[in-house]
PDB file of C-alpha atoms in Angstrom:
ATOM      1  CA  UNK Y  75     -10.138  -5.434  15.963  1.00  0.00           C
ATOM      2  CA  UNK Y  76      -6.420  -5.487  15.196  1.00  0.00           C
ATOM      3  CA  UNK Y  77      -4.235  -3.986  12.495  1.00  0.00           C
ATOM      4  CA  UNK Y  78      -4.400  -0.561  10.852  1.00  0.00           C
ATOM      5  CA  UNK Y  79      -8.191  -0.233  11.143  1.00  0.00           C
ATOM      6  CA  UNK Y  80      -8.524  -1.303  14.778  1.00  0.00           C
ATOM      7  CA  UNK Y  81      -8.994   2.240  16.084  1.00  0.00           C
ATOM      8  CA  UNK Y  82     -12.180   2.532  14.056  1.00  0.00           C
ATOM      9  CA  UNK Y  83     -13.286  -1.073  14.257  1.00  0.00           C
ATOM     10  CA  UNK Y  84     -12.954  -1.869  17.944  1.00  0.00           C
ATOM     11  CA  UNK Y  85     -15.667   0.614  19.038  1.00  0.00           C
ATOM     12  CA  UNK Y  86     -18.019  -1.085  16.540  1.00  0.00           C
ATOM     13  CA  UNK Y  87     -17.548  -4.396  18.329  1.00  0.00           C
ATOM     14  CA  UNK Y  88     -17.938  -2.863  21.773  1.00  0.00           C
ATOM     15  CA  UNK Y  89     -21.148  -1.065  20.794  1.00  0.00           C
ATOM     16  CA  UNK Y  90     -22.501  -4.245  19.206  1.00  0.00           C
ATOM     17  CA  UNK Y  91     -21.860  -6.172  22.400  1.00  0.00           C
ATOM     18  CA  UNK Y  92     -23.582  -3.409  24.375  1.00  0.00           C
ATOM     19  CA  UNK Y  93     -26.675  -3.509  22.159  1.00  0.00           C
ATOM     20  CA  UNK Y  94     -26.894  -7.296  22.187  1.00  0.00           C
ATOM     21  CA  UNK Y  95     -26.471  -7.495  25.965  1.00  0.00           C
ATOM     22  CA  UNK Y  96     -29.229  -4.917  26.458  1.00  0.00           C
ATOM     23  CA  UNK Y  97     -31.549  -6.745  24.054  1.00  0.00           C
ATOM     24  CA  UNK Y  98     -30.894 -10.086  25.745  1.00  0.00           C
ATOM     25  CA  UNK Y  99     -31.453  -8.558  29.184  1.00  0.00           C
ATOM     26  CA  UNK Y 100     -34.896  -7.485  27.937  1.00  0.00           C
ATOM     27  CA  UNK Y 101     -35.783 -10.957  26.671  1.00  0.00           C
ATOM     28  CA  UNK Y 102     -34.015 -11.091  23.327  1.00  0.00           C
ATOM     29  CA  UNK Y 103     -35.761 -10.851  19.959  1.00  0.00           C
ATOM     30  CA  UNK Y 104     -39.188 -12.515  19.906  1.00  0.00           C
ATOM     31  CA  UNK Y 105     -38.167 -14.425  23.025  1.00  0.00           C
ATOM     32  CA  UNK Y 106     -34.922 -15.778  21.563  1.00  0.00           C
ATOM     33  CA  UNK Y 107     -31.493 -14.821  22.873  1.00  0.00           C
ATOM     34  CA  UNK Y 108     -29.261 -13.119  20.353  1.00  0.00           C
ATOM     35  CA  UNK Y 109     -25.920 -14.798  19.673  1.00  0.00           C
ATOM     36  CA  UNK Y 110     -23.162 -12.389  18.641  1.00  0.00           C
ATOM     37  CA  UNK Y 111     -20.121 -13.698  16.755  1.00  0.00           C
ATOM     38  CA  UNK Y 112     -17.126 -11.355  16.553  1.00  0.00           C
ATOM     39  CA  UNK Y 113     -14.197 -12.920  14.659  1.00  0.00           C
ATOM     40  CA  UNK Y 114     -11.260 -10.568  14.125  1.00  0.00           C
ATOM     41  CA  UNK Y 115     -10.487  -9.964  10.425  1.00  0.00           C
ATOM     42  CA  UNK Y 116      -7.214  -8.240  11.402  1.00  0.00           C
ATOM     43  CA  UNK Y 117      -7.800  -5.355   8.935  1.00  0.00           C
ATOM     44  CA  UNK Y 118      -7.115  -7.784   6.078  1.00  0.00           C
ATOM     45  CA  UNK Y 119      -9.480  -8.036   3.101  1.00  0.00           C
ATOM     46  CA  UNK Y 120      -8.878 -11.764   2.470  1.00  0.00           C
ATOM     47  CA  UNK Y 121      -9.564 -12.526   6.128  1.00  0.00           C
ATOM     48  CA  UNK Y 122     -12.783 -10.509   5.979  1.00  0.00           C
ATOM     49  CA  UNK Y 123     -13.884 -12.657   3.029  1.00  0.00           C
ATOM     50  CA  UNK Y 124     -12.988 -15.891   4.817  1.00  0.00           C
ATOM     51  CA  UNK Y 125     -14.970 -14.885   7.900  1.00  0.00           C
ATOM     52  CA  UNK Y 126     -17.988 -13.887   5.806  1.00  0.00           C
ATOM     53  CA  UNK Y 127     -18.058 -17.227   3.978  1.00  0.00           C
ATOM     54  CA  UNK Y 128     -17.865 -19.111   7.272  1.00  0.00           C
ATOM     55  CA  UNK Y 129     -20.522 -16.936   8.939  1.00  0.00           C
ATOM     56  CA  UNK Y 130     -22.895 -17.609   6.039  1.00  0.00           C
ATOM     57  CA  UNK Y 131     -22.155 -21.242   5.227  1.00  0.00           C
ATOM     58  CA  UNK Y 132     -21.291 -22.697   8.634  1.00  0.00           C
ATOM     59  CA  UNK Y 133     -22.787 -20.388  11.248  1.00  0.00           C
ATOM     60  CA  UNK Y 134     -25.864 -19.546   9.135  1.00  0.00           C
ATOM     61  CA  UNK Y 135     -25.895 -15.968  10.398  1.00  0.00           C
ATOM     62  CA  UNK Y 136     -29.260 -14.206  10.199  1.00  0.00           C
ATOM     63  CA  UNK Y 137     -27.584 -10.827   9.651  1.00  0.00           C
ATOM     64  CA  UNK Y 138     -23.993  -9.680   9.213  1.00  0.00           C
ATOM     65  CA  UNK Y 139     -22.342  -6.393  10.169  1.00  0.00           C
ATOM     66  CA  UNK Y 140     -19.018  -6.217   8.356  1.00  0.00           C
ATOM     67  CA  UNK Y 141     -16.331  -3.851   7.197  1.00  0.00           C
ATOM     68  CA  UNK Y 142     -14.378  -0.769   8.155  1.00  0.00           C
ATOM     69  CA  UNK Y 143     -13.568   0.573   4.708  1.00  0.00           C
ATOM     70  CA  UNK Y 144     -15.424   0.649   1.429  1.00  0.00           C
ATOM     71  CA  UNK Y 145     -12.683  -1.506  -0.100  1.00  0.00           C
ATOM     72  CA  UNK Y 146     -13.708  -4.231   2.351  1.00  0.00           C
ATOM     73  CA  UNK Y 147     -17.402  -3.684   1.649  1.00  0.00           C
ATOM     74  CA  UNK Y 148     -16.856  -4.095  -2.078  1.00  0.00           C
ATOM     75  CA  UNK Y 149     -14.752  -7.231  -1.491  1.00  0.00           C
ATOM     76  CA  UNK Y 150     -17.430  -8.956   0.590  1.00  0.00           C
ATOM     77  CA  UNK Y 151     -20.527  -7.601  -1.160  1.00  0.00           C
ATOM     78  CA  UNK Y 152     -20.412 -10.151  -4.029  1.00  0.00           C
ATOM     79  CA  UNK Y 153     -20.353 -12.920  -1.418  1.00  0.00           C
ATOM     80  CA  UNK Y 154     -23.333 -11.373   0.355  1.00  0.00           C
ATOM     81  CA  UNK Y 155     -25.219 -11.014  -2.924  1.00  0.00           C
ATOM     82  CA  UNK Y 156     -24.557 -14.566  -4.120  1.00  0.00           C
ATOM     83  CA  UNK Y 157     -26.061 -15.788  -0.855  1.00  0.00           C
ATOM     84  CA  UNK Y 158     -28.738 -13.064  -0.634  1.00  0.00           C
ATOM     85  CA  UNK Y 159     -27.340 -12.350   2.817  1.00  0.00           C
ATOM     86  CA  UNK Y 160     -28.730  -9.485   4.893  1.00  0.00           C
ATOM     87  CA  UNK Y 161     -25.743  -7.171   5.375  1.00  0.00           C
ATOM     88  CA  UNK Y 162     -25.293  -3.947   7.368  1.00  0.00           C
ATOM     89  CA  UNK Y 163     -22.404  -1.607   6.570  1.00  0.00           C
ATOM     90  CA  UNK Y 164     -22.013   1.053   9.244  1.00  0.00           C
ATOM     91  CA  UNK Y 165     -18.994   3.152   8.316  1.00  0.00           C
ATOM     92  CA  UNK Y 166     -19.453   6.512   6.626  1.00  0.00           C
ATOM     93  CA  UNK Y 167     -19.016   5.899   2.923  1.00  0.00           C
ATOM     94  CA  UNK Y 168     -18.777   7.496  -0.480  1.00  0.00           C
ATOM     95  CA  UNK Y 169     -22.370   6.766  -1.512  1.00  0.00           C
ATOM     96  CA  UNK Y 170     -23.713   5.000  -4.570  1.00  0.00           C
ATOM     97  CA  UNK Y 171     -24.454   1.500  -3.260  1.00  0.00           C
ATOM     98  CA  UNK Y 172     -27.873   0.375  -4.539  1.00  0.00           C
ATOM     99  CA  UNK Y 173     -28.224  -3.223  -3.391  1.00  0.00           C
ATOM    100  CA  UNK Y 174     -31.299  -4.984  -1.985  1.00  0.00           C
ATOM    101  CA  UNK Y 175     -29.148  -7.016   0.417  1.00  0.00           C
ATOM    102  CA  UNK Y 176     -26.931  -4.212   1.750  1.00  0.00           C
ATOM    103  CA  UNK Y 177     -28.029  -1.543   4.222  1.00  0.00           C
ATOM    104  CA  UNK Y 178     -25.574   1.332   4.545  1.00  0.00           C
ATOM    105  CA  UNK Y 179     -26.152   2.928   7.937  1.00  0.00           C
ATOM    106  CA  UNK Y 180     -23.470   5.621   7.929  1.00  0.00           C
ATOM    107  CA  UNK Y 181     -23.530   9.071   6.364  1.00  0.00           C
ATOM    108  CA  UNK Y 182     -22.285   9.685   2.842  1.00  0.00           C
ATOM    109  CA  UNK Y 183     -19.372  11.843   1.780  1.00  0.00           C
ATOM    110  CA  UNK Y 184     -21.854  14.284   0.267  1.00  0.00           C
ATOM    111  CA  UNK Y 185     -23.611  14.724   3.611  1.00  0.00           C
ATOM    112  CA  UNK Y 186     -20.478  15.286   5.702  1.00  0.00           C
ATOM    113  CA  UNK Y 187     -18.411  17.211   3.173  1.00  0.00           C
ATOM    114  CA  UNK Y 188     -21.504  19.222   2.294  1.00  0.00           C
ATOM    115  CA  UNK Y 189     -21.308  20.638   5.805  1.00  0.00           C
ATOM    116  CA  UNK Y 190     -17.624  21.381   6.189  1.00  0.00           C
ATOM    117  CA  UNK Y 191     -16.470  22.382   2.670  1.00  0.00           C
ATOM    118  CA  UNK Y 192     -18.833  25.388   2.335  1.00  0.00           C
ATOM    119  CA  UNK Y 193     -17.809  26.484   5.845  1.00  0.00           C
ATOM    120  CA  UNK Y 194     -14.138  26.369   4.884  1.00  0.00           C
ATOM    121  CA  UNK Y 195     -14.748  28.325   1.671  1.00  0.00           C
ATOM    122  CA  UNK Y 196     -16.741  31.004   3.467  1.00  0.00           C
ATOM    123  CA  UNK Y 197     -14.145  31.452   6.188  1.00  0.00           C
ATOM    124  CA  UNK Y 198     -10.812  30.830   4.468  1.00  0.00           C
ATOM    125  CA  UNK Y 199     -11.010  31.188   0.675  1.00  0.00           C
ATOM    126  CA  UNK Y 200     -11.491  29.431  -2.639  1.00  0.00           C
ATOM    127  CA  UNK Y 201      -8.114  27.769  -3.343  1.00  0.00           C
ATOM    128  CA  UNK Y 202      -8.301  24.165  -2.076  1.00  0.00           C
ATOM    129  CA  UNK Y 203      -5.664  21.434  -1.753  1.00  0.00           C
ATOM    130  CA  UNK Y 204      -7.060  17.923  -1.117  1.00  0.00           C
ATOM    131  CA  UNK Y 205      -5.143  15.029   0.403  1.00  0.00           C
ATOM    132  CA  UNK Y 206      -7.067  11.769   0.593  1.00  0.00           C
ATOM    133  CA  UNK Y 207      -6.605   8.074   1.289  1.00  0.00           C
ATOM    134  CA  UNK Y 208      -5.768   6.203  -1.915  1.00  0.00           C
ATOM    135  CA  UNK Y 209      -8.751   3.867  -2.277  1.00  0.00           C
ATOM    136  CA  UNK Y 210     -12.338   4.248  -3.447  1.00  0.00           C
ATOM    137  CA  UNK Y 211     -13.657   6.148  -0.410  1.00  0.00           C
ATOM    138  CA  UNK Y 212     -10.802   8.657  -0.505  1.00  0.00           C
ATOM    139  CA  UNK Y 213     -10.906   9.058  -4.266  1.00  0.00           C
ATOM    140  CA  UNK Y 214     -14.672   9.555  -4.433  1.00  0.00           C
ATOM    141  CA  UNK Y 215     -14.618  11.861  -1.408  1.00  0.00           C
ATOM    142  CA  UNK Y 216     -12.046  13.954  -3.257  1.00  0.00           C
ATOM    143  CA  UNK Y 217     -14.432  14.054  -6.216  1.00  0.00           C
ATOM    144  CA  UNK Y 218     -17.178  15.303  -3.902  1.00  0.00           C
ATOM    145  CA  UNK Y 219     -14.882  18.034  -2.613  1.00  0.00           C
ATOM    146  CA  UNK Y 220     -14.504  19.223  -6.219  1.00  0.00           C
ATOM    147  CA  UNK Y 221     -18.269  19.118  -6.826  1.00  0.00           C
ATOM    148  CA  UNK Y 222     -19.101  20.999  -3.626  1.00  0.00           C
ATOM    149  CA  UNK Y 223     -16.289  23.481  -4.241  1.00  0.00           C
ATOM    150  CA  UNK Y 224     -17.672  24.276  -7.699  1.00  0.00           C
ATOM    151  CA  UNK Y 225     -21.150  24.710  -6.246  1.00  0.00           C
ATOM    152  CA  UNK Y 226     -19.702  27.295  -3.856  1.00  0.00           C
ATOM    153  CA  UNK Y 227     -17.489  29.243  -6.253  1.00  0.00           C
ATOM    154  CA  UNK Y 228     -14.218  27.551  -5.304  1.00  0.00           C
ATOM    155  CA  UNK Y 229     -11.870  25.049  -6.927  1.00  0.00           C
ATOM    156  CA  UNK Y 230      -9.512  22.217  -6.027  1.00  0.00           C
ATOM    157  CA  UNK Y 231      -6.221  23.245  -7.598  1.00  0.00           C
ATOM    158  CA  UNK Y 232      -4.133  20.405  -6.148  1.00  0.00           C
ATOM    159  CA  UNK Y 233      -4.938  16.914  -4.900  1.00  0.00           C
ATOM    160  CA  UNK Y 234      -2.795  14.069  -3.622  1.00  0.00           C
ATOM    161  CA  UNK Y 235      -3.723  10.469  -2.791  1.00  0.00           C
ATOM    162  CA  UNK Y 236      -1.972   8.788   0.125  1.00  0.00           C
ATOM    163  CA  UNK Y 237      -1.495   4.977   0.332  1.00  0.00           C
ATOM    164  CA  UNK Y 238      -3.076   3.457   3.450  1.00  0.00           C
ATOM    165  CA  UNK Y 239       0.325   2.116   4.505  1.00  0.00           C
ATOM    166  CA  UNK Y 240       1.960   5.553   4.454  1.00  0.00           C
ATOM    167  CA  UNK Y 241       3.192   7.035   7.743  1.00  0.00           C
ATOM    168  CA  UNK Y 242       5.631   9.645   6.456  1.00  0.00           C
ATOM    169  CA  UNK Y 243       4.200  12.905   5.131  1.00  0.00           C
ATOM    170  CA  UNK Y 244       7.303  15.011   4.573  1.00  0.00           C
ATOM    171  CA  UNK Y 245       6.874  15.336   0.812  1.00  0.00           C
ATOM    172  CA  UNK Y 246       3.128  15.974   1.111  1.00  0.00           C
ATOM    173  CA  UNK Y 247       3.705  18.740   3.648  1.00  0.00           C
ATOM    174  CA  UNK Y 248       6.360  20.301   1.399  1.00  0.00           C
ATOM    175  CA  UNK Y 249       3.970  20.164  -1.549  1.00  0.00           C
ATOM    176  CA  UNK Y 250       1.248  21.901   0.462  1.00  0.00           C
ATOM    177  CA  UNK Y 251       3.637  24.582   1.692  1.00  0.00           C
ATOM    178  CA  UNK Y 252       4.775  25.245  -1.865  1.00  0.00           C
ATOM    179  CA  UNK Y 253       1.214  25.424  -3.206  1.00  0.00           C
ATOM    180  CA  UNK Y 254       0.106  27.677  -0.311  1.00  0.00           C
ATOM    181  CA  UNK Y 255      -3.654  27.031  -0.669  1.00  0.00           C
ATOM    182  CA  UNK Y 256      -6.317  28.830   1.353  1.00  0.00           C
ATOM    183  CA  UNK Y 257      -7.109  25.563   3.097  1.00  0.00           C
ATOM    184  CA  UNK Y 258      -6.564  21.801   2.885  1.00  0.00           C
ATOM    185  CA  UNK Y 259      -9.240  19.109   2.817  1.00  0.00           C
ATOM    186  CA  UNK Y 260      -7.724  16.085   4.584  1.00  0.00           C
ATOM    187  CA  UNK Y 261      -9.604  12.829   3.987  1.00  0.00           C
ATOM    188  CA  UNK Y 262      -7.214  10.574   5.897  1.00  0.00           C
ATOM    189  CA  UNK Y 263      -8.091   7.230   7.504  1.00  0.00           C
ATOM    190  CA  UNK Y 264      -6.530   4.613   9.758  1.00  0.00           C
ATOM    191  CA  UNK Y 265      -3.847   4.623  12.385  1.00  0.00           C
ATOM    192  CA  UNK Y 266      -1.000   5.088   9.895  1.00  0.00           C
ATOM    193  CA  UNK Y 267      -2.405   8.367   8.599  1.00  0.00           C
ATOM    194  CA  UNK Y 268      -2.759   9.751  12.127  1.00  0.00           C
ATOM    195  CA  UNK Y 269       0.957  10.550  12.025  1.00  0.00           C
ATOM    196  CA  UNK Y 270       0.214  13.380   9.577  1.00  0.00           C
ATOM    197  CA  UNK Y 271      -1.074  15.694  12.304  1.00  0.00           C
ATOM    198  CA  UNK Y 272       2.003  15.819  14.498  1.00  0.00           C
ATOM    199  CA  UNK Y 273       4.240  15.979  11.429  1.00  0.00           C
ATOM    200  CA  UNK Y 274       2.412  18.983  10.018  1.00  0.00           C
ATOM    201  CA  UNK Y 275       2.765  20.736  13.393  1.00  0.00           C
ATOM    202  CA  UNK Y 276       6.487  19.994  13.546  1.00  0.00           C
ATOM    203  CA  UNK Y 277       6.886  21.386  10.028  1.00  0.00           C
ATOM    204  CA  UNK Y 278       5.066  24.597  10.924  1.00  0.00           C
ATOM    205  CA  UNK Y 279       2.231  23.919   8.460  1.00  0.00           C
ATOM    206  CA  UNK Y 280      -0.439  26.240   9.874  1.00  0.00           C
ATOM    207  CA  UNK Y 281      -2.872  26.285   6.938  1.00  0.00           C
ATOM    208  CA  UNK Y 282      -6.495  25.602   8.067  1.00  0.00           C
ATOM    209  CA  UNK Y 283      -7.741  22.102   7.343  1.00  0.00           C
ATOM    210  CA  UNK Y 284     -11.152  20.539   6.872  1.00  0.00           C
ATOM    211  CA  UNK Y 285     -11.995  16.856   7.259  1.00  0.00           C
ATOM    212  CA  UNK Y 286     -14.811  14.336   7.289  1.00  0.00           C
ATOM    213  CA  UNK Y 287     -12.805  11.526   8.901  1.00  0.00           C
ATOM    214  CA  UNK Y 288     -10.397  12.766  11.560  1.00  0.00           C
ATOM    215  CA  UNK Y 289     -11.637  12.879  15.187  1.00  0.00           C
ATOM    216  CA  UNK Y 290     -15.074  11.280  14.769  1.00  0.00           C
ATOM    217  CA  UNK Y 291     -13.567   7.983  13.591  1.00  0.00           C
ATOM    218  CA  UNK Y 292     -10.055   7.693  15.009  1.00  0.00           C
ATOM    219  CA  UNK Y 293     -10.537  10.141  17.929  1.00  0.00           C
ATOM    220  CA  UNK Y 294      -7.238  11.867  17.247  1.00  0.00           C
ATOM    221  CA  UNK Y 295      -8.406  14.779  19.422  1.00  0.00           C
ATOM    222  CA  UNK Y 296      -8.234  12.376  22.383  1.00  0.00           C
ATOM    223  CA  UNK Y 297      -4.980  10.675  21.402  1.00  0.00           C
ATOM    224  CA  UNK Y 298      -2.787  13.498  20.101  1.00  0.00           C
ATOM    225  CA  UNK Y 299      -1.443  16.377  22.143  1.00  0.00           C
ATOM    226  CA  UNK Y 300      -2.228  19.953  21.214  1.00  0.00           C
ATOM    227  CA  UNK Y 301      -1.608  21.739  18.929  1.00  0.00           C
ATOM    228  CA  UNK Y 302      -1.765  18.776  16.493  1.00  0.00           C
ATOM    229  CA  UNK Y 303      -5.363  19.548  15.502  1.00  0.00           C
ATOM    230  CA  UNK Y 304      -5.277  23.331  15.747  1.00  0.00           C
ATOM    231  CA  UNK Y 305      -7.358  24.939  12.978  1.00  0.00           C
ATOM    232  CA  UNK Y 306      -8.878  21.593  11.962  1.00  0.00           C
ATOM    233  CA  UNK Y 307     -12.614  21.694  11.184  1.00  0.00           C
ATOM    234  CA  UNK Y 308     -14.782  18.612  10.796  1.00  0.00           C
ATOM    235  CA  UNK Y 309     -18.148  17.703   9.351  1.00  0.00           C
ATOM    236  CA  UNK Y 310     -19.504  14.593  11.099  1.00  0.00           C
ATOM    237  CA  UNK Y 311     -22.798  12.873  11.824  1.00  0.00           C
ATOM    238  CA  UNK Y 312     -21.725  11.934  15.340  1.00  0.00           C
ATOM    239  CA  UNK Y 313     -19.180  12.520  18.091  1.00  0.00           C
ATOM    240  CA  UNK Y 314     -19.450  11.264  21.648  1.00  0.00           C
ATOM    241  CA  UNK Y 315     -19.251  14.844  22.970  1.00  0.00           C
ATOM    242  CA  UNK Y 316     -22.692  15.839  21.582  1.00  0.00           C
ATOM    243  CA  UNK Y 317     -24.338  17.434  24.658  1.00  0.00           C
ATOM    244  CA  UNK Y 318     -27.842  15.969  24.458  1.00  0.00           C
ATOM    245  CA  UNK Y 319     -29.576  13.856  27.095  1.00  0.00           C
ATOM    246  CA  UNK Y 320     -30.100  11.057  24.595  1.00  0.00           C
ATOM    247  CA  UNK Y 321     -26.447  10.942  23.612  1.00  0.00           C
ATOM    248  CA  UNK Y 322     -25.139  11.321  27.146  1.00  0.00           C
ATOM    249  CA  UNK Y 323     -27.293   8.321  28.097  1.00  0.00           C
ATOM    250  CA  UNK Y 324     -25.743   6.232  25.301  1.00  0.00           C
ATOM    251  CA  UNK Y 325     -22.184   7.303  26.142  1.00  0.00           C
ATOM    252  CA  UNK Y 326     -22.770   6.605  29.836  1.00  0.00           C
ATOM    253  CA  UNK Y 327     -23.990   3.073  29.116  1.00  0.00           C
ATOM    254  CA  UNK Y 328     -21.095   2.519  26.711  1.00  0.00           C
ATOM    255  CA  UNK Y 329     -18.488   3.427  29.329  1.00  0.00           C
ATOM    256  CA  UNK Y 330     -20.332   1.649  32.140  1.00  0.00           C
ATOM    257  CA  UNK Y 331     -19.870  -1.550  30.170  1.00  0.00           C
ATOM    258  CA  UNK Y 332     -16.439  -0.682  28.753  1.00  0.00           C
ATOM    259  CA  UNK Y 333     -14.638   1.632  31.237  1.00  0.00           C
ATOM    260  CA  UNK Y 334     -11.340   1.421  29.344  1.00  0.00           C
ATOM    261  CA  UNK Y 335     -12.791   2.078  25.884  1.00  0.00           C
ATOM    262  CA  UNK Y 336     -10.902   4.744  23.991  1.00  0.00           C
ATOM    263  CA  UNK Y 337     -13.897   6.458  22.430  1.00  0.00           C
ATOM    264  CA  UNK Y 338     -17.482   5.968  21.297  1.00  0.00           C
ATOM    265  CA  UNK Y 339     -16.903   6.894  17.666  1.00  0.00           C
ATOM    266  CA  UNK Y 340     -19.426   7.480  14.897  1.00  0.00           C
ATOM    267  CA  UNK Y 341     -19.189   3.860  13.765  1.00  0.00           C
ATOM    268  CA  UNK Y 342     -19.981   2.674  17.274  1.00  0.00           C
ATOM    269  CA  UNK Y 343     -23.289   4.482  17.407  1.00  0.00           C
ATOM    270  CA  UNK Y 344     -24.092   3.348  13.839  1.00  0.00           C
ATOM    271  CA  UNK Y 345     -23.614  -0.285  14.867  1.00  0.00           C
ATOM    272  CA  UNK Y 346     -25.611   0.265  18.033  1.00  0.00           C
ATOM    273  CA  UNK Y 347     -28.728   1.767  16.510  1.00  0.00           C
ATOM    274  CA  UNK Y 348     -28.706  -0.503  13.456  1.00  0.00           C
ATOM    275  CA  UNK Y 349     -28.822  -3.587  15.688  1.00  0.00           C
ATOM    276  CA  UNK Y 350     -31.945  -2.113  17.260  1.00  0.00           C
ATOM    277  CA  UNK Y 351     -33.326  -1.439  13.775  1.00  0.00           C
ATOM    278  CA  UNK Y 352     -32.714  -5.115  12.957  1.00  0.00           C
ATOM    279  CA  UNK Y 353     -34.559  -6.133  16.129  1.00  0.00           C
ATOM    280  CA  UNK Y 354     -37.536  -3.986  15.177  1.00  0.00           C
ATOM    281  CA  UNK Y 355     -37.562  -5.350  11.615  1.00  0.00           C
ATOM    282  CA  UNK Y 356     -37.566  -8.977  12.845  1.00  0.00           C
ATOM    283  CA  UNK Y 357     -40.386  -8.249  15.258  1.00  0.00           C
ATOM    284  CA  UNK Y 358     -42.447  -6.544  12.578  1.00  0.00           C
ATOM    285  CA  UNK Y 359     -41.790  -9.420  10.166  1.00  0.00           C
ATOM    286  CA  UNK Y 360     -42.530 -11.985  12.854  1.00  0.00           C
ATOM    287  CA  UNK Y 361     -39.613 -14.076  11.675  1.00  0.00           C
ATOM    288  CA  UNK Y 362     -35.847 -14.038  11.121  1.00  0.00           C
ATOM    289  CA  UNK Y 363     -36.378 -15.136   7.506  1.00  0.00           C
ATOM    290  CA  UNK Y 364     -34.085 -12.741   5.704  1.00  0.00           C
ATOM    291  CA  UNK Y 365     -36.376 -11.885   2.779  1.00  0.00           C
ATOM    292  CA  UNK Y 366     -39.165 -11.001   5.192  1.00  0.00           C
ATOM    293  CA  UNK Y 367     -36.823  -8.924   7.361  1.00  0.00           C
ATOM    294  CA  UNK Y 368     -35.523  -7.007   4.324  1.00  0.00           C
ATOM    295  CA  UNK Y 369     -39.073  -6.258   3.270  1.00  0.00           C
TER     296      UNK Y 369
END
């Protein structure tokens, strides 16, 4: 809720509070009111771990939703497993987690990149330059770009990994301009990386760009002035602008409760529906016993 990941994380908390308030207004889960605990891990892995240990050992949480990035998930997952704790992870992720205690509720890199990369190849060409966040999600997403490119007769001829703390992209932009690819795949995350978009505009970098992270997570299209995201194409499972009755109902309820919220991002809706999935699982199990709920 604070720090570099707050843009993505805060909508998760707001959507969770919306779901819990709705459930409690309808009588709770099996007649019991749901208690929601929302400590702020401040975008810090050690603090995430401290909160998880306390939620398990002191608060005896029946279920935990935790983590913005896969680096956080992998830091807390051993704690969850040692305690056989029911754990929901709701950010899009790189795939590959097979764990009886962990329920990944977001889309995988294969699903989102599998939409946008073929589109970029068809419309712009086969020479790809990838820039990605320098941790497991970014690295494995970059690997998926290479796999999908090969499947579609293209290739990644340059790739660059950007530390999460980085806010200056001058050398990266120069490298892209020198390479002159047909398009760039930009797998950037967090508030620090948002600075890339205005910097590329200022530098006159007008090469088309694909993404699976920008806009749907950090709602840069709401926060940055045009033309920062000109010729940027995204593959996402969710955006608040989806013009369906079902989605407009969710977005309306979200903003009715939180009028000043910046955006209902894809993680918000993942938290929202997975809390309802938890409710249904408890009711079908007839208990909050975690083994029964997992089953």
